[in-house]
Amino acid sequence: MTQQFRITLLPGDGIGPEIMNVAVDVLKVVGKKFDIGFNFQEAPIGGAAIDASGEPLPATTLEICRNSDAVLLAAIGGYKWDSLPPHQRPEGGLLGLRAGLELFANLRPAKIIPELIDASTLKKEVVAGVDIMVVRELTGGIYFGKPRGIFTTETGEKRGVNTMAYTESEIERIGRVAFAAAQKRTGKLCSVDKANVLDVSQLWRSRITELGKEYPDVELSHMYVDNAAMQLVRAPKQFDTIVTGNLFGDILSDAAAMLTGSIGMLPSASLGASAPGVYEPVHGSAPDIAGLDRANPLAQVLSAAMMLRYGLNQPTAADHVEKAVSLILQRGLRTGDIMSPGMTLLGCRAMGDALIQTLEEE
């Protein structure tokens, strides 16, 4: 019996519609092969939504997302809307989506693709075989803690304040996501904090340690954030799954991503307790090449694979998509952003066609 899933598509801005079209075509092929039915519904977000309705996240878009099984997002933003006030800019749509769906966990993989290893700035022997998953807490910590703001002291001096705060329940829920992710990988989890200095990190480490007793099949370790940053560039292969707070995760996930040297190839997932997750590429909307058929759709396709794996529990289908991406790279097919001598240059649509052909052959 065919499994049916409701998927909300948010193409957004810039190259978003181009790369989304490729991902949808890939999902349709995979659906036929693995007897999975997709009911796609498209909605506006970001600049496209501002142009249509005056706001970056219309209430109708959020409602459509809430009533779906998963949300596939492409990209938002562009020069056109840069002059708008901060709360009215396209990025507000993404923040509103995360808040509206209560997406507290961000999963960012950083995996070396052998065919693109020369793109890394580190030595081959250091990065070969790197496969890291950073699990970042997304809705707490210093970005959301109160009090916050710029205040005037009794002496008239300005004082900026941000508060790093986590409750036990916030730590536990991100911890469970991380332990579950580690179970699907190699069973190693490193929790990153600053417990030698910060009280909030002492609570973090204590709660993660206690939670680890419920996951005897996962090897838990702890590391201070400054050491973790150093170890990511010194010996990244020691890591498998990393869990950390909002600020530390923001920094470490970007550092881990650049180990691959090809941030335009990386997907991500933002998950909540029960609401549908949002799956999106790490790269931006690239308005300078929008509509020119030069975009790289592979990060969007790999985001769809993450959706299959983590949102729809279809790991075999996800494996199939990831293998197809690997095969076309092995065959020397490249878009402009990952082009190298001796390879074959393709546009966005041609890369999508090559993917579909590979999926149908395998």
Tab-separated table of C-alpha atoms in Angstrom, residues 135-279:
chain	number	residue	atom	x	y	z
A	135	VAL	CA	22.798	19.129	16.575
A	136	ARG	CA	22.220	22.752	17.619
A	137	GLU	CA	19.574	23.978	20.048
A	138	LEU	CA	17.666	26.576	18.058
A	139	THR	CA	15.148	28.491	20.183
A	140	GLY	CA	16.880	29.117	23.526
A	141	GLY	CA	20.205	30.264	24.927
A	142	ILE	CA	21.709	33.701	24.576
A	143	TYR	CA	19.771	34.584	21.422
A	144	PHE	CA	16.447	34.441	23.261
A	145	GLY	CA	17.303	34.814	26.972
A	146	LYS	CA	16.035	37.764	29.001
A	147	PRO	CA	16.887	40.391	30.113
A	148	ARG	CA	18.359	41.663	26.890
A	149	GLY	CA	18.905	45.079	25.341
A	150	ILE	CA	21.010	48.230	25.546
A	151	PHE	CA	20.509	50.153	28.771
A	152	THR	CA	21.762	53.410	30.236
A	153	THR	CA	23.544	53.073	33.582
A	154	GLU	CA	23.318	55.536	36.488
A	155	THR	CA	26.464	57.219	35.173
A	156	GLY	CA	24.960	57.669	31.719
A	157	GLU	CA	27.081	54.963	30.112
A	158	LYS	CA	25.504	52.567	27.628
A	159	ARG	CA	25.501	48.877	28.675
A	160	GLY	CA	24.592	45.982	26.375
A	161	VAL	CA	23.052	42.885	27.946
A	162	ASN	CA	22.265	39.421	26.643
A	163	THR	CA	21.383	36.501	28.882
A	164	MET	CA	22.400	32.887	28.256
A	165	ALA	CA	19.771	30.718	29.902
A	166	TYR	CA	18.525	27.135	29.578
A	167	THR	CA	15.992	25.177	31.602
A	168	GLU	CA	16.340	21.466	32.305
A	169	SER	CA	13.454	20.694	29.957
A	170	GLU	CA	15.050	22.644	27.099
A	171	ILE	CA	18.314	20.754	27.581
A	172	GLU	CA	16.552	17.422	27.795
A	173	ARG	CA	14.555	17.832	24.589
A	174	ILE	CA	17.579	18.788	22.472
A	175	GLY	CA	19.546	16.036	24.188
A	176	ARG	CA	17.007	13.411	23.165
A	177	VAL	CA	17.172	14.557	19.539
A	178	ALA	CA	20.965	14.298	19.656
A	179	PHE	CA	21.036	10.851	21.264
A	180	ALA	CA	18.528	9.605	18.680
A	181	ALA	CA	20.649	11.039	15.866
A	182	ALA	CA	23.747	9.354	17.291
A	183	GLN	CA	21.892	6.035	17.430
A	184	LYS	CA	21.230	6.312	13.672
A	185	ARG	CA	24.915	6.959	13.043
A	186	THR	CA	27.936	5.406	14.786
A	187	GLY	CA	26.699	5.720	18.376
A	188	LYS	CA	29.098	8.486	19.471
A	189	LEU	CA	27.880	11.785	20.924
A	190	CYS	CA	30.031	14.709	22.059
A	191	SER	CA	28.294	17.365	24.134
A	192	VAL	CA	29.968	20.787	23.836
A	193	ASP	CA	29.686	23.412	26.574
A	194	LYS	CA	31.754	25.829	28.694
A	195	ALA	CA	31.097	24.233	32.076
A	196	ASN	CA	34.435	25.402	33.510
A	197	VAL	CA	33.193	29.013	33.378
A	198	LEU	CA	29.423	29.206	32.830
A	199	ASP	CA	26.749	28.136	35.328
A	200	VAL	CA	24.315	27.478	32.490
A	201	SER	CA	26.847	25.055	30.985
A	202	GLN	CA	27.205	23.260	34.316
A	203	LEU	CA	23.465	22.597	34.238
A	204	TRP	CA	23.744	21.593	30.578
A	205	ARG	CA	26.505	19.054	31.279
A	206	SER	CA	24.743	17.658	34.330
A	207	ARG	CA	21.455	17.114	32.477
A	208	ILE	CA	23.072	15.630	29.355
A	209	THR	CA	25.095	13.240	31.549
A	210	GLU	CA	21.982	12.100	33.396
A	211	LEU	CA	20.087	11.690	30.128
A	212	GLY	CA	22.905	9.565	28.749
A	213	LYS	CA	22.009	6.792	31.200
A	214	GLU	CA	18.877	6.191	29.133
A	215	TYR	CA	20.977	5.580	26.019
A	216	PRO	CA	23.517	2.886	26.969
A	217	ASP	CA	24.205	2.197	23.287
A	218	VAL	CA	25.572	5.741	22.785
A	219	GLU	CA	29.122	6.630	23.868
A	220	LEU	CA	28.849	10.080	25.472
A	221	SER	CA	31.759	12.505	25.879
A	222	HIS	CA	32.042	16.174	26.835
A	223	MET	CA	34.252	18.950	25.491
A	224	TYR	CA	34.693	22.659	26.195
A	225	VAL	CA	33.698	24.805	23.217
A	226	ASP	CA	37.107	26.409	22.732
A	227	ASN	CA	38.751	23.001	22.593
A	228	ALA	CA	36.017	21.709	20.281
A	229	ALA	CA	36.689	24.556	17.833
A	230	MET	CA	40.381	23.695	17.848
A	231	GLN	CA	39.770	19.955	17.482
A	232	LEU	CA	37.426	20.498	14.511
A	233	VAL	CA	40.334	21.876	12.483
A	234	ARG	CA	43.046	19.713	14.060
A	235	ALA	CA	41.454	16.253	14.035
A	236	PRO	CA	37.816	16.441	12.823
A	237	LYS	CA	37.459	12.681	12.287
A	238	GLN	CA	37.252	12.148	16.057
A	239	PHE	CA	33.707	13.580	15.964
A	240	ASP	CA	30.511	11.878	14.843
A	241	THR	CA	27.511	13.634	16.444
A	242	ILE	CA	27.904	16.922	18.341
A	243	VAL	CA	25.193	18.480	20.518
A	244	THR	CA	25.459	22.019	21.838
A	245	GLY	CA	23.564	25.216	22.615
A	246	ASN	CA	22.407	27.947	20.275
A	247	LEU	CA	25.446	30.261	20.261
A	248	PHE	CA	28.091	27.528	20.268
A	249	GLY	CA	26.158	25.569	17.658
A	250	ASP	CA	25.861	28.589	15.388
A	251	ILE	CA	29.646	28.922	15.340
A	252	LEU	CA	30.666	25.259	15.304
A	253	SER	CA	28.201	24.206	12.599
A	254	ASP	CA	29.643	26.782	10.192
A	255	ALA	CA	33.177	25.717	11.059
A	256	ALA	CA	32.269	22.065	10.483
A	257	ALA	CA	30.556	22.930	7.207
A	258	MET	CA	33.662	24.619	5.845
A	259	LEU	CA	35.738	21.504	6.496
A	260	THR	CA	34.108	20.206	3.334
A	261	GLY	CA	35.124	23.284	1.355
A	262	SER	CA	31.762	23.266	-0.403
A	263	ILE	CA	29.114	24.911	1.754
A	264	GLY	CA	26.855	25.027	-1.305
A	265	MET	CA	26.518	21.232	-1.100
A	266	LEU	CA	25.233	21.000	2.445
A	267	PRO	CA	21.650	20.380	3.648
A	268	SER	CA	20.074	20.993	7.050
A	269	ALA	CA	17.000	20.106	9.073
A	270	SER	CA	15.128	22.008	11.778
A	271	LEU	CA	12.962	19.773	13.957
A	272	GLY	CA	10.382	20.146	16.717
A	273	ALA	CA	8.685	17.817	19.164
A	274	SER	CA	5.637	17.045	17.029
A	275	ALA	CA	5.278	19.697	14.324
A	276	PRO	CA	6.596	19.023	10.809
A	277	GLY	CA	10.301	19.662	10.331
A	278	VAL	CA	11.773	22.160	7.887
A	279	TYR	CA	14.483	20.936	5.504
